[in-house]
Short mmCIF file of C-alpha atoms in Angstrom, two decimals:
data_model
loop_
_atom_site.label_atom_id
_atom_site.label_comp_id
_atom_site.label_asym_id
_atom_site.label_seq_id
_atom_site.Cartn_x
_atom_site.Cartn_y
_atom_site.Cartn_z
CA TYR C 1 -54.84 -44.79 -41.32
CA ASP C 2 -55.66 -47.60 -43.12
CA PHE C 3 -57.40 -45.01 -45.71
CA LYS C 4 -59.53 -47.03 -48.14
CA GLY C 5 -59.99 -45.44 -51.99
CA LEU C 6 -62.56 -44.88 -54.30
CA TYR C 7 -60.19 -44.08 -57.81
CA ILE C 8 -62.39 -43.10 -61.02
CA GLU C 9 -60.58 -43.46 -63.84
CA PRO C 10 -61.95 -43.34 -67.80
CA ILE C 11 -59.30 -43.71 -69.98
CA PRO C 12 -58.42 -47.58 -70.11
CA TYR C 13 -54.47 -47.88 -70.12
CA LEU C 14 -54.63 -45.42 -66.99
CA TYR C 15 -57.46 -47.36 -65.45
CA GLU C 16 -55.43 -50.34 -65.47
CA LYS C 17 -51.87 -48.63 -64.58
CA LEU C 18 -54.27 -47.48 -60.98
CA LYS C 19 -55.83 -50.90 -60.27
CA THR C 20 -51.66 -52.50 -61.00
CA ASN C 21 -50.31 -49.82 -59.03
CA LEU C 22 -52.45 -49.07 -55.84
CA GLY C 23 -53.59 -52.52 -55.29
CA PRO C 24 -57.00 -54.73 -54.76
CA GLU C 25 -57.71 -53.13 -50.77
CA HIS C 26 -58.93 -50.09 -53.34
CA LEU C 27 -62.09 -49.37 -55.21
CA PHE C 28 -61.72 -48.69 -59.00
CA GLU C 29 -64.39 -47.51 -61.22
CA ASN C 30 -63.80 -47.49 -65.12
CA SER C 31 -66.21 -44.47 -66.00
CA ALA C 32 -65.98 -40.52 -66.27
CA ILE C 33 -68.75 -38.90 -64.25
CA SER C 34 -71.12 -37.04 -65.96
CA THR C 35 -74.92 -35.97 -66.39
CA TYR C 36 -76.69 -39.22 -67.82
CA ASN C 37 -75.40 -42.71 -67.47
CA GLY C 38 -74.53 -44.46 -70.20
CA GLU C 39 -72.14 -43.95 -72.50
CA ILE C 40 -69.77 -40.76 -73.57
CA GLU C 41 -67.24 -39.92 -76.08
CA MET C 42 -63.64 -38.35 -74.71
CA LEU C 43 -60.40 -37.17 -76.33
CA MET C 44 -57.11 -38.68 -75.74
CA ILE C 45 -53.63 -38.24 -76.80
CA GLU C 46 -52.51 -42.13 -78.44
CA GLN C 47 -50.18 -43.48 -75.87
CA GLU C 48 -47.42 -44.67 -78.25
CA ALA C 49 -46.98 -40.58 -79.54
CA ILE C 50 -45.82 -40.53 -75.93
CA ASP C 51 -44.15 -43.60 -75.51
CA SER C 52 -42.24 -42.93 -78.36
CA GLY C 53 -40.77 -39.08 -78.00
CA LYS C 54 -43.16 -37.75 -80.82
CA VAL C 55 -45.13 -35.39 -78.45
CA HIS C 56 -44.16 -34.23 -75.36
CA GLU C 57 -44.25 -36.32 -72.03
CA CYS C 58 -46.98 -33.54 -70.29
CA PHE C 59 -50.08 -34.55 -72.69
CA TYR C 60 -49.62 -38.06 -71.07
CA GLY C 61 -53.08 -38.60 -68.64
CA MET C 62 -53.99 -35.81 -70.57
CA SER C 63 -57.54 -36.35 -72.01
CA SER C 64 -61.18 -34.66 -72.30
CA ILE C 65 -65.20 -34.82 -72.66
CA TYR C 66 -65.77 -34.78 -76.70
CA PRO C 67 -65.62 -32.08 -78.02
CA PRO C 68 -62.32 -31.11 -75.74
CA SER C 69 -62.83 -27.47 -73.87
CA ASN C 70 -59.16 -27.82 -71.60
CA GLY C 71 -55.59 -27.82 -72.73
CA LEU C 72 -56.37 -29.93 -75.96
CA ALA C 73 -58.92 -27.31 -77.52
CA SER C 74 -55.85 -24.92 -77.03
CA ASP C 75 -54.08 -23.36 -80.26
CA GLY C 76 -50.93 -24.57 -79.03
CA ASP C 77 -51.93 -27.54 -78.60
CA LYS C 78 -54.26 -27.64 -82.14
CA GLU C 79 -51.22 -29.63 -84.31
CA VAL C 80 -51.24 -32.42 -82.00
CA VAL C 81 -54.69 -33.25 -81.25
CA GLU C 82 -55.01 -33.48 -85.37
CA LYS C 83 -52.24 -35.34 -85.61
CA TYR C 84 -52.39 -37.69 -82.39
CA GLY C 85 -55.62 -37.20 -80.92
CA LYS C 86 -57.91 -40.58 -80.62
CA LYS C 87 -61.50 -40.18 -79.70
CA ILE C 88 -62.81 -43.47 -77.71
CA THR C 89 -65.61 -44.27 -76.41
CA VAL C 90 -65.97 -45.10 -72.42
CA PRO C 91 -68.63 -45.64 -69.47
CA CYS C 92 -69.96 -42.73 -67.80
CA ILE C 93 -72.12 -42.45 -64.49
CA THR C 94 -73.30 -40.18 -62.47
CA PHE C 95 -71.83 -38.45 -59.22
CA ASP C 96 -75.16 -40.36 -57.51
CA THR C 97 -75.18 -43.82 -59.27
CA LEU C 98 -71.55 -44.00 -57.88
CA VAL C 99 -72.00 -43.55 -54.98
CA LYS C 100 -74.94 -45.87 -54.79
CA LYS C 101 -72.82 -48.78 -56.83
CA HIS C 102 -70.03 -48.68 -54.68
CA SER C 103 -71.90 -48.45 -51.55
CA LEU C 104 -70.34 -45.42 -50.23
CA THR C 105 -71.59 -44.28 -46.40
CA LYS C 106 -69.12 -41.58 -45.76
CA ILE C 107 -66.49 -39.98 -47.63
CA ASN C 108 -63.36 -38.17 -46.35
CA VAL C 109 -61.76 -36.63 -49.07
CA LEU C 110 -63.22 -35.78 -52.68
CA LYS C 111 -59.92 -34.59 -54.55
CA PHE C 112 -60.78 -33.79 -58.91
CA VAL C 113 -57.70 -33.59 -61.15
#
């Protein structure tokens, strides 16, 4: 179908992995979607802790705007977050700005994960 995609990923190492795996025919945005343009604090689990097996692999790719309100905020994950959580500052962009920046005129599929 010759689809082109715009992939949005705020976490730097995952952003680089997306670009490598998907190739230059797609568009990429290294930002979080927010209600404003600028920077925002996020919480992620340190990649080394996952790779070395110190924490379960289910934490791979998990992140949240800080303070977290998803799985990283649960009582069951509290110990992992306290020990291996890492706050990072990433760019953020509004959806309207994203559409204008990438000159999107048509969207066939929109998927949030």
